[in-house]
Short mmCIF file of C-alpha atoms and ligand atoms in Angstrom, two decimals:
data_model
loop_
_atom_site.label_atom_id
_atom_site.label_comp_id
_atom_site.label_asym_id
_atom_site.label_seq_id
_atom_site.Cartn_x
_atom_site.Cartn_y
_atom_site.Cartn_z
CA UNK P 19 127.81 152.40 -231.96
CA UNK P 20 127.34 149.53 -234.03
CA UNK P 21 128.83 146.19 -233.52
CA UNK P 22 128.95 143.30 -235.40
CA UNK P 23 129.37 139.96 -233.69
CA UNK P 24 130.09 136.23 -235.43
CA UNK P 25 129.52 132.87 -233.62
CA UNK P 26 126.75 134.27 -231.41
CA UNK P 27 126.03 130.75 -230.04
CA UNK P 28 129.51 129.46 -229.42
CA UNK P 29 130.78 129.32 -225.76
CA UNK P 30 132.41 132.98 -226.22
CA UNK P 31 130.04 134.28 -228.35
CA UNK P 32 127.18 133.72 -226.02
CA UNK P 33 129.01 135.49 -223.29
CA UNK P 34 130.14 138.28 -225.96
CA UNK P 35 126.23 138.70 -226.51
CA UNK P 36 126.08 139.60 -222.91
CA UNK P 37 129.16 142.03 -222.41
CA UNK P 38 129.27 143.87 -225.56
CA UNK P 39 125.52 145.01 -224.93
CA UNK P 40 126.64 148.05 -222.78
CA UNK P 41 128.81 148.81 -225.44
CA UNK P 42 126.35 149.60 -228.32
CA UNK P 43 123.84 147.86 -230.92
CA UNK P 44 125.34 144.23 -230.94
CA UNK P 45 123.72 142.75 -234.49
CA UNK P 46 124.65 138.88 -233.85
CA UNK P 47 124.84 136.39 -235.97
CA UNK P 48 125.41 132.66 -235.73
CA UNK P 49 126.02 129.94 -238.23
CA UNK P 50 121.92 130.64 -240.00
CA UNK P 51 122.57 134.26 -240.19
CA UNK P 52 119.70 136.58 -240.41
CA UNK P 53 117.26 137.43 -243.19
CA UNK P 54 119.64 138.72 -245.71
CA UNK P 55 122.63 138.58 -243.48
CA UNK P 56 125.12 135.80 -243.16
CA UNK P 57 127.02 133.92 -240.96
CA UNK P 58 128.33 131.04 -242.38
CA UNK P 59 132.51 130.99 -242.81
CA UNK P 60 132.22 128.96 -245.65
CA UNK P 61 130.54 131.93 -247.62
CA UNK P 62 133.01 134.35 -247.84
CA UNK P 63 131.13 136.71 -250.16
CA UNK P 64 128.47 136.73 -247.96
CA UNK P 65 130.32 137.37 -245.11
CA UNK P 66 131.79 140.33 -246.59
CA UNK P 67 128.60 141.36 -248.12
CA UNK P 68 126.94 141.64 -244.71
CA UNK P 69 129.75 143.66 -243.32
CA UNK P 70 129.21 146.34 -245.96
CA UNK P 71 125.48 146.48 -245.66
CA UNK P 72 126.14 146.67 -241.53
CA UNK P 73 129.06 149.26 -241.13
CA UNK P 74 130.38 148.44 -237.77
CA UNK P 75 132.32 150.05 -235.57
CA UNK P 76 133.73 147.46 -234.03
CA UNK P 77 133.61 143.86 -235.48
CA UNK P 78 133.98 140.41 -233.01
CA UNK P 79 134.98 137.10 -234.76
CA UNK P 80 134.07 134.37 -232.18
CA UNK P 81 133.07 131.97 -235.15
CA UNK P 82 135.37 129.34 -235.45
CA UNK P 83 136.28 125.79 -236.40
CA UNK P 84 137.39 124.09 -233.01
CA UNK P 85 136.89 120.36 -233.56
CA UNK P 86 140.87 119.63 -233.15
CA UNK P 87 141.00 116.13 -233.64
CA UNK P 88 138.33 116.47 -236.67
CA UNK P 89 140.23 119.48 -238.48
CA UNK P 90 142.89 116.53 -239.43
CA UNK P 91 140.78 115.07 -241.83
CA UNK P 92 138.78 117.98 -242.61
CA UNK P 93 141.52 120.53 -243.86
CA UNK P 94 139.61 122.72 -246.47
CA UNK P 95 136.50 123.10 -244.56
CA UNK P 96 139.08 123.94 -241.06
CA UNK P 97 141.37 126.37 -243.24
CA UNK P 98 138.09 128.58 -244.59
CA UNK P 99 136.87 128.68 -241.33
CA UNK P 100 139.58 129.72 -238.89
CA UNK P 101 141.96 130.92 -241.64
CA UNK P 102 140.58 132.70 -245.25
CA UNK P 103 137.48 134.06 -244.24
CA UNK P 104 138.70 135.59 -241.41
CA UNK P 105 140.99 136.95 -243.88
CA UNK P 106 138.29 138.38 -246.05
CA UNK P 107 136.40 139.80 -242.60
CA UNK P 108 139.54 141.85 -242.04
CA UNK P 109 139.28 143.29 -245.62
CA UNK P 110 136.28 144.51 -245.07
CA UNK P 111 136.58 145.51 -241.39
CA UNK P 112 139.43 147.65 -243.00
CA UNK P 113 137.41 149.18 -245.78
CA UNK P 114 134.89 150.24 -243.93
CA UNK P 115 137.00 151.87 -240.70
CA UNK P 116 135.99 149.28 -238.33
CA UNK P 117 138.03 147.72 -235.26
CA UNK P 118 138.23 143.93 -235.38
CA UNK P 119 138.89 141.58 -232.84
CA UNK P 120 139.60 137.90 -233.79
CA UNK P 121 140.13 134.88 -231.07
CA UNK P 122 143.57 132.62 -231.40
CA UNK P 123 144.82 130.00 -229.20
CA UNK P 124 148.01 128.59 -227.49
CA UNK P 125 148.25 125.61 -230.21
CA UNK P 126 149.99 128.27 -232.47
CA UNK P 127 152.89 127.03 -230.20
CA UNK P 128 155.17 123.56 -230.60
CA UNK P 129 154.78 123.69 -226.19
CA UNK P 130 158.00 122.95 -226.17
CA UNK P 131 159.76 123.72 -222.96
CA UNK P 132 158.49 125.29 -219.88
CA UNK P 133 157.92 128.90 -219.84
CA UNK P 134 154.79 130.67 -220.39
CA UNK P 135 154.53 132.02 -224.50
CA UNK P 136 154.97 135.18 -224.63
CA UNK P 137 153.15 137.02 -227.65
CA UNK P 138 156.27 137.10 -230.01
CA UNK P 139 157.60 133.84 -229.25
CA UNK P 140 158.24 131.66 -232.60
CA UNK P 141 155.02 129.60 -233.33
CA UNK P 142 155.24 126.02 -234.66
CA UNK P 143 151.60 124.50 -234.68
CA UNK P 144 151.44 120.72 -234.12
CA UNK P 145 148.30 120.08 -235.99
CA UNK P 146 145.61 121.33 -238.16
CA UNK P 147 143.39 123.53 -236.11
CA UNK P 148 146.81 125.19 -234.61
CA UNK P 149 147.95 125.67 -238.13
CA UNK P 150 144.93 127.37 -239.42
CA UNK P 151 144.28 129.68 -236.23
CA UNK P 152 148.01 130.55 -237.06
CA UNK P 153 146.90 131.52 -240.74
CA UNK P 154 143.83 133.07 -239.66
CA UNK P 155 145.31 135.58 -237.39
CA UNK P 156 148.20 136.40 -239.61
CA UNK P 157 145.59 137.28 -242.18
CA UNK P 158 143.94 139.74 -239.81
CA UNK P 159 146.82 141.31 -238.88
CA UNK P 160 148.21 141.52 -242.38
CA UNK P 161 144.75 143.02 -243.74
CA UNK P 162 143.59 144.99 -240.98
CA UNK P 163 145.83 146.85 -238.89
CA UNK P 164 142.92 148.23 -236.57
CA UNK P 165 142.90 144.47 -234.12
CA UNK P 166 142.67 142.98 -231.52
CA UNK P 167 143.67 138.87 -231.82
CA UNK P 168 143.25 137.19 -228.40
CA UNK P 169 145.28 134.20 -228.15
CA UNK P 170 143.33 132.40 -225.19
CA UNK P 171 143.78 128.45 -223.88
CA UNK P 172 141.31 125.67 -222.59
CA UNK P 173 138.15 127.66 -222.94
CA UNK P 174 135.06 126.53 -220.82
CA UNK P 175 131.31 127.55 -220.27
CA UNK P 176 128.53 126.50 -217.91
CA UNK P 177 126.17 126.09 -221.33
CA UNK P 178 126.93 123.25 -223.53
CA UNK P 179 129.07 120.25 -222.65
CA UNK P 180 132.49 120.78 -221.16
CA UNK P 181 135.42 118.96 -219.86
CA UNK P 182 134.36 119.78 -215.90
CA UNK P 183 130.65 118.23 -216.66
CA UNK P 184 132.47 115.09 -218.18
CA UNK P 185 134.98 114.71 -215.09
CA UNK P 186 131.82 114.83 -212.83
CA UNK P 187 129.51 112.37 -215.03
CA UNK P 188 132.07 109.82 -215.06
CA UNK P 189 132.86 110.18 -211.87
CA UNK P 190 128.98 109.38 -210.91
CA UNK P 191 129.69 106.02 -212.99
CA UNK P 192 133.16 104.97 -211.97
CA UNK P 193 135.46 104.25 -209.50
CA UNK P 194 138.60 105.43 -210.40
CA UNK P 195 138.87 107.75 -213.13
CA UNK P 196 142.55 108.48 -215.79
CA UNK P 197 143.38 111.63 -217.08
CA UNK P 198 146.42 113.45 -218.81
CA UNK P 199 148.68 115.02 -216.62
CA UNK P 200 151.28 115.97 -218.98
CA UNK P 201 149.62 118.88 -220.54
CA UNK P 202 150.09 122.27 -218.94
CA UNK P 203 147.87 125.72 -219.40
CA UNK P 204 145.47 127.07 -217.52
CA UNK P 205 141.64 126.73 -218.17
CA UNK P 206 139.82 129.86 -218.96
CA UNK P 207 135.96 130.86 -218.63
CA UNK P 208 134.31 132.09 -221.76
CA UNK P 209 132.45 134.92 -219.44
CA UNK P 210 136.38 136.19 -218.73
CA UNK P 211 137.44 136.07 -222.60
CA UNK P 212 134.12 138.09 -223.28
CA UNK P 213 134.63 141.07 -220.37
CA UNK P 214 138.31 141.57 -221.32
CA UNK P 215 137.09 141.86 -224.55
CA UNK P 216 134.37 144.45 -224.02
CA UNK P 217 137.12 146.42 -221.73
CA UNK P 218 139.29 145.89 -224.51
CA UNK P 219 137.38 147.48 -227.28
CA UNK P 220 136.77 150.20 -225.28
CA UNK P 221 140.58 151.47 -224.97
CA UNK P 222 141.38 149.88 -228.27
CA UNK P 223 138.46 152.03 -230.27
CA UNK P 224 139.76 155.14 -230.19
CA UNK P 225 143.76 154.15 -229.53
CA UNK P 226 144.80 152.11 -232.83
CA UNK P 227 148.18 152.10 -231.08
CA UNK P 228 146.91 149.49 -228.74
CA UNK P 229 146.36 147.44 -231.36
CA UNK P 230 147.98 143.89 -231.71
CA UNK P 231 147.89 140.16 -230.49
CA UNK P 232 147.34 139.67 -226.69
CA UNK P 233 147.52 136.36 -224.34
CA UNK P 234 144.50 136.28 -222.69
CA UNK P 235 144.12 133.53 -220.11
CA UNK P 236 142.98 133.06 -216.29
CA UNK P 237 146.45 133.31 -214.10
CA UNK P 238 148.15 130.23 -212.91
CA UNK P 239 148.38 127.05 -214.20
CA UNK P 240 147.40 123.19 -213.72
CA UNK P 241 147.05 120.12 -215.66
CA UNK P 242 143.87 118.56 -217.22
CA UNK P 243 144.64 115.99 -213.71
CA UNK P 244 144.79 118.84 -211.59
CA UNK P 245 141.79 120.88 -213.14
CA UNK P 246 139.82 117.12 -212.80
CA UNK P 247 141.08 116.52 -209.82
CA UNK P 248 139.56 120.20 -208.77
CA UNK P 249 136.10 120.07 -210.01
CA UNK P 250 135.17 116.53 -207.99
CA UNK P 251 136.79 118.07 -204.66
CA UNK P 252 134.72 120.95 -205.44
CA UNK P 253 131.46 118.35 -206.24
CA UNK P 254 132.22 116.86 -203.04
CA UNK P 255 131.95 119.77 -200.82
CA UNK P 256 128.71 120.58 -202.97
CA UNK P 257 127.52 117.10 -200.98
CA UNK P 258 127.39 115.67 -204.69
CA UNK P 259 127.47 111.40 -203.90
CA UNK P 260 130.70 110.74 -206.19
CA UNK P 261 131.72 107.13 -206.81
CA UNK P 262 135.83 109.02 -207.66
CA UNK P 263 136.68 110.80 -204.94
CA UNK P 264 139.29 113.63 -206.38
CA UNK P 265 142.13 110.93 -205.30
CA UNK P 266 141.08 108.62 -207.38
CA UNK P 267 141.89 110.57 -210.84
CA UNK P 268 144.91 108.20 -211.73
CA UNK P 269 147.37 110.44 -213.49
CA UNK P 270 148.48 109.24 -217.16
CA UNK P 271 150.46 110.71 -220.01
CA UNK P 272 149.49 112.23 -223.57
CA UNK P 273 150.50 108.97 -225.18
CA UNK P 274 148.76 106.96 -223.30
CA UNK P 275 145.67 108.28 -225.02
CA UNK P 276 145.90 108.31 -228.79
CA UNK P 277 144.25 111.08 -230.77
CA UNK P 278 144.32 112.24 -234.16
CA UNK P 279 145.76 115.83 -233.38
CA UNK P 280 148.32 116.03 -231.55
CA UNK P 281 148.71 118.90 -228.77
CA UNK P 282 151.34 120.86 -227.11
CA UNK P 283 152.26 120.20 -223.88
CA UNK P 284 153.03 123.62 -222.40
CA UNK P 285 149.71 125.93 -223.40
CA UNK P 286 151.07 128.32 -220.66
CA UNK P 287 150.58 131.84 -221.77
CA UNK P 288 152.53 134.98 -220.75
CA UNK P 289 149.02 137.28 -219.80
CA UNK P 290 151.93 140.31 -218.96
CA UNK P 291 151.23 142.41 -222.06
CA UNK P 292 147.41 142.75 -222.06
CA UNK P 293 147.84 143.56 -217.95
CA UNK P 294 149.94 145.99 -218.55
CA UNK P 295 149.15 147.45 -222.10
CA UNK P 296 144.96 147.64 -220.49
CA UNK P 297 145.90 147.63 -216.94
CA UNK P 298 143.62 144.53 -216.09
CA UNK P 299 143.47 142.00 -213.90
CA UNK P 300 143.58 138.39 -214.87
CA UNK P 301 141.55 136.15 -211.75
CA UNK P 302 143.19 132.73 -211.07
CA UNK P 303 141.52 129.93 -213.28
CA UNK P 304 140.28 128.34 -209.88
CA UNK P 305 137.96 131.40 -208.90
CA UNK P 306 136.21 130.93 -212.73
CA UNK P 307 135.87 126.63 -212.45
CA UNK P 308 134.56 127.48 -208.77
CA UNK P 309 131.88 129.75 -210.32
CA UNK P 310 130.97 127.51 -213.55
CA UNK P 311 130.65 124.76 -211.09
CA UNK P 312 128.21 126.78 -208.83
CA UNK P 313 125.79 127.04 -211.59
CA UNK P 314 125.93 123.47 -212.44
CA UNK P 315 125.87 122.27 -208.87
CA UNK P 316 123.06 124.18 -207.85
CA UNK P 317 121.68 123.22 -204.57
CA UNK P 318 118.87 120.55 -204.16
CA UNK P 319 118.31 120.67 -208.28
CA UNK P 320 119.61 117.60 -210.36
CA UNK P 321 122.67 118.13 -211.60
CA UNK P 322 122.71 119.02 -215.05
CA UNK P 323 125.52 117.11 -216.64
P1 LIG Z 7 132.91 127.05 -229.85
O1 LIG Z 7 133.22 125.80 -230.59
O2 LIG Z 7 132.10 127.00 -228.61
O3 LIG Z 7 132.17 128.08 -230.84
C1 LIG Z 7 132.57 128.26 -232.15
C2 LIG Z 7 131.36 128.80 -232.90
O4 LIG Z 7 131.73 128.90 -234.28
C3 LIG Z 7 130.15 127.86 -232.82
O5 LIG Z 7 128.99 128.60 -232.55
C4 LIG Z 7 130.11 127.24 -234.21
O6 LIG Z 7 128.81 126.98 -234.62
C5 LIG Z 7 130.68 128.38 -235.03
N1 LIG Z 7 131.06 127.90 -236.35
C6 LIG Z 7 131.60 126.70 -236.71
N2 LIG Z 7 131.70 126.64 -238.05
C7 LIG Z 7 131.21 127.81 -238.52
C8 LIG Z 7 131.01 128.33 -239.82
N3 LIG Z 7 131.27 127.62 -240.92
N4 LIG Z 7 130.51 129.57 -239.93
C9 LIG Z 7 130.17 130.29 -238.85
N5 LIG Z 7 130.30 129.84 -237.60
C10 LIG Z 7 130.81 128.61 -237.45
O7 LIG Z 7 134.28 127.78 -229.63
P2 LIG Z 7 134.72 128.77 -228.45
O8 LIG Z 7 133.66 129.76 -228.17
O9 LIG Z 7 135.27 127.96 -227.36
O10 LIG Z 7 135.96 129.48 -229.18
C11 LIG Z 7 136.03 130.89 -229.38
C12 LIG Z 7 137.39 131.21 -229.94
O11 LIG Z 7 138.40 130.82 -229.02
C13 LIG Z 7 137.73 130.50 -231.26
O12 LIG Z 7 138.44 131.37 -232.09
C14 LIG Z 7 138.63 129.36 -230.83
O13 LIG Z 7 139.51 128.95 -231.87
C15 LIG Z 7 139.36 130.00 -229.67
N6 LIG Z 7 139.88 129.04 -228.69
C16 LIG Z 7 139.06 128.10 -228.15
C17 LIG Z 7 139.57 127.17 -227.24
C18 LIG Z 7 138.69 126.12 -226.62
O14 LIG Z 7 139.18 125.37 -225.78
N7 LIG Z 7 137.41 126.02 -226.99
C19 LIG Z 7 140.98 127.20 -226.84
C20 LIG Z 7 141.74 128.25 -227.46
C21 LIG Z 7 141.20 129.13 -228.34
P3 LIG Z 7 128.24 125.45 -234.54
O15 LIG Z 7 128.25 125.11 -233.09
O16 LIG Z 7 126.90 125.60 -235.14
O17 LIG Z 7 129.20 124.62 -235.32
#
C-alpha cells in the first residue's frame, strides 16, 4: 500500500513517519519536497500534481500553518495553507480513490462555556488560524467523502521547542514564574495523534462508513498553570536544581497577557466518538508529559532545553 504523507518534519508528521511505516510505503514529503515532487501548500498545482503521479492509498495532511498569533497578519499565506490547498488535496485524494486524513483543532470553537465539544457542536473561531482550520476541513469533507479530520488540542513533542521545555528553562532562570490559568484543554503528544491515526486508517480503509471528523485528544483536562505546574514537579523528582519550585507558578488570566490572536478558553474536547466508533483508548495527558519529559530529563545528560 502506498501512502502519501505531508509535513514530514512537523511535530506530528515526524511521529506519522514512524507509525504509518507498518502500514505500507510511506513517500514523505516536507516543505522542499522531493525531486519532482512537492510539498509546499502554497503550490497547489504541484501539490495536486504529485498526488496523481503517486496514487495513494491513503493520503496524511500533517502540513499546516500553526503560527496563531502570526496568521493575524498573514491571512492569504494562513488561508492557502490550512484552508484551499487542503481543499485541492481532497480533489485529488477523491479522483484517484484514496482515503485522506486531515488534522483540525479545538480553536474551530468560540470555548464558550464549560463542557467538552463534542464533534457537531456549532463552531465560531476566534481568530485567524481557527478560521482557516475551520475552512480547511470543511473543504475536505465537502470534496472528499473518503476522511478522516482529527480535531486534536495543545499538541506537544520531545523534538523541537515546546511549551514543557520553556516552563523548565525559565524556571532554571527565575524565581517565581506566571502563567495562564484560565484556559482549559488537555495537552496531547504528537506520538498519540500519530498511533490513533495509523489504527485509524486501518479500520477506516476499507469501512468508508467510518468516515468523518473525530476529537482526538489525551483524556482529562488541566490548565496551561496546571500542565506548568506538572512538568517542574516532575523536573524536581528528576533531581533537576530548579530556581521555581512547581508552587511558585503564580496563576494569571488570558488578559493579563496580550496577544494578537485571541484563544478560546474551553479547548476541552468530547474524545467519546472516536472511542467508541474505533474502540480505542485515549491515556490521560499526564502519562504522555511524564514520558516527553523522560526523554528530555534523561539521567546524568544535560538537559536539553
Ligand atoms: P507543526 O507546526 O509542528 O508542523 C506543521 C508542519 O507544516 C511543519 O513541518 C511546517 O513546516 C509545515 N508547513 C508550514 N507551512 C507549509 C507549507 N507552506 N507547505 C507545506 N508545509 C508547511 O504542527 P503540528 O505537527 O503540531 O500540527 C499538526 C496538525 O495539528 C496541524 O493540522 C495543526 O493545525 C493541528 N493542531 C496543532 C496544534 C498544536 O498545538 N501544535 C493544536 C491543534 C491542532 P516548517 O516548519 O518548515 O514551516
Amino acid at each position: 500500500m502506498k501512502i502519501l504523507l505531508f509535513g514530514k518534519d512537523g511535530q506530528v508528521g515526524w511521529e506519522l513517519q514512524r507509525s504509518l511505516a507498518p502500514l505500507g510505503n510511506v513517500v514523505a514529503l516536507g516543505t522542499k519536497g522531493d525531486g519532482v515532487m512537492a510539498g509546499n501548500f502554497l503550490d497547489p498545482e504541484g501539490i495536486a500534481r504529485t498526488v496523481r503521479a503517486v496514487q495513494p492509498e491513503v493520503i496524511v495532511n500533517a502540513a499546516a500553518y500553526t503560527a496563531v498569533d502570526k496568521a493575524e497578519s498573514d491571512q492569504v499565506v494562513a488561508r492557502q495553507v490550512n484552508a484551499l490547498t487542503p481543499g485541492v488535496l481532497a480533489r485529488e485524494a477523491q479522483a484517484c480513490g484514496s482515503l485522506l486524513v486531515h488534522y483540525s483543532t479545538d480553536y474551530v470553537f468560540d470555548g464558550s462555556g464549560q463542557a467538552p465539544w463534542r464533534e457537531g457542536d456549532a463552531t465560531g473561531p476566534l481568530n485567524v488560524y481557527g478560521a482557516t482550520k475551520l475552512e480547511g476541513e470543511r473543504l475536505v469533507a465537502q470534496h472528499c467523502p473518503h476522511h478522516l479530520v482529527l480535531r486534536t488540542s495543545w499538541v506537544y513533542a520531545a523534538r523541537g521547542g515546546n511549551f514543557a521545555k520553556t516552563m523548565l528553562r525559565l524556571a532554571l532562570q527565575r524565581e517565581r514564574l506566571t502563567v495562564i490559568d484560565d484556559q482549559h484543554g488537555a495537552p496531547t503528544s504528537a506520538d498519540l495523534l500519530a498511533d490513533l491515526t495509523a489504527h485509524m486508517v486501518r479500520a477506516a480503509l476499507d469501512r468508508s462508513a467510518l468516515a468523518g471528523t473525530y476529537h482526538a485528544a489525551a483524556a482529562g483536562e488541566t490548565t496551561w498553570n496546571g500542565y506548568a505546574r506538572l512538568v517542574l514537579q516532575q523536573a524536581a523528582q528528576a533531581g533537576v536544581a530548579l530556581k521555581a519550585p512547581a508552587d511558585a507558578v503564580d496563576p494569571v488570566t488570558t488578559d493579563a497577557f496580550p496577544a494578537a490572536a485571541r484563544r478560546p478558553l474551553n479547548s476541552r474536547l468530547d474524545t467519546a466518538k472516536l472511542r467508541r466508533t474505533f474502540g480505542l483508548q485515549l491515556p490521560p495527558w499526564q502519562a504522555g508529559v511524564a514520558r516527553m519529559l523522560a526523554e528530555v530529563l534523561r539521567p546524568g545528560e544535560e538537559i536539553s532545553i
